[in-house]
């Protein structure tokens, strides 16, 4: 948590910990997002206007 939060108080400690866990659990997923979006764009059929 050092470097991410400038001050940790007991009042918000659980929220800081929750955000840290969220970021930690998704640390590799963010690198995959551009590739996933590109793959979806390639395989997606064009939408026809009526």
mmCIF file of C-alpha atoms in Angstrom:
data_model
loop_
_atom_site.group_PDB
_atom_site.id
_atom_site.type_symbol
_atom_site.label_atom_id
_atom_site.label_comp_id
_atom_site.label_asym_id
_atom_site.label_seq_id
_atom_site.Cartn_x
_atom_site.Cartn_y
_atom_site.Cartn_z
ATOM 1 C CA UNK A 1 0.000 0.000 0.000
ATOM 2 C CA UNK A 2 3.004 2.260 0.187
ATOM 3 C CA UNK A 3 3.077 4.694 -2.677
ATOM 4 C CA UNK A 4 -0.556 4.156 -3.561
ATOM 5 C CA UNK A 5 -2.159 5.898 -0.626
ATOM 6 C CA UNK A 6 -0.665 9.012 0.950
ATOM 7 C CA UNK A 7 -2.326 8.549 4.302
ATOM 8 C CA UNK A 8 -4.189 5.627 5.805
ATOM 9 C CA UNK A 9 -6.578 6.225 8.654
ATOM 10 C CA UNK A 10 -8.404 3.589 10.619
ATOM 11 C CA UNK A 11 -11.729 5.033 9.490
ATOM 12 C CA UNK A 12 -11.051 4.140 5.833
ATOM 13 C CA UNK A 13 -8.698 1.204 6.308
ATOM 14 C CA UNK A 14 -11.174 -1.406 5.009
ATOM 15 C CA UNK A 15 -11.902 0.646 1.876
ATOM 16 C CA UNK A 16 -8.173 1.052 1.178
ATOM 17 C CA UNK A 17 -7.629 -2.666 1.642
ATOM 18 C CA UNK A 18 -10.579 -3.529 -0.619
ATOM 19 C CA UNK A 19 -9.218 -1.312 -3.389
ATOM 20 C CA UNK A 20 -5.727 -2.767 -2.984
ATOM 21 C CA UNK A 21 -7.111 -6.312 -3.301
ATOM 22 C CA UNK A 22 -9.168 -5.315 -6.356
ATOM 23 C CA UNK A 23 -6.115 -3.833 -8.086
ATOM 24 C CA UNK A 24 -3.885 -6.744 -7.081
ATOM 25 C CA UNK A 25 -6.314 -9.380 -8.354
ATOM 26 C CA UNK A 26 -6.642 -7.606 -11.712
ATOM 27 C CA UNK A 27 -2.990 -6.651 -12.249
ATOM 28 C CA UNK A 28 -2.607 -8.941 -15.282
ATOM 29 C CA UNK A 29 -6.080 -8.485 -16.760
ATOM 30 C CA UNK A 30 -5.499 -4.845 -17.766
ATOM 31 C CA UNK A 31 -2.663 -5.886 -20.077
ATOM 32 C CA UNK A 32 -5.021 -8.255 -21.913
ATOM 33 C CA UNK A 33 -7.798 -5.713 -22.565
ATOM 34 C CA UNK A 34 -6.426 -4.243 -25.846
ATOM 35 C CA UNK A 35 -5.924 -7.718 -27.316
ATOM 36 C CA UNK A 36 -9.392 -8.824 -26.235
ATOM 37 C CA UNK A 37 -11.000 -5.728 -27.764
ATOM 38 C CA UNK A 38 -9.104 -6.200 -31.013
ATOM 39 C CA UNK A 39 -10.119 -9.870 -31.219
ATOM 40 C CA UNK A 40 -13.758 -8.991 -30.585
ATOM 41 C CA UNK A 41 -13.643 -6.303 -33.269
ATOM 42 C CA UNK A 42 -12.183 -8.765 -35.770
ATOM 43 C CA UNK A 43 -14.722 -11.550 -35.197
ATOM 44 C CA UNK A 44 -17.781 -9.312 -34.767
ATOM 45 C CA UNK A 45 -20.167 -9.148 -37.696
ATOM 46 C CA UNK A 46 -20.997 -5.644 -38.924
ATOM 47 C CA UNK A 47 -24.319 -4.199 -37.831
ATOM 48 C CA UNK A 48 -26.604 -3.461 -40.779
ATOM 49 C CA UNK A 49 -28.786 -0.397 -40.604
ATOM 50 C CA UNK A 50 -32.405 -0.775 -41.667
#
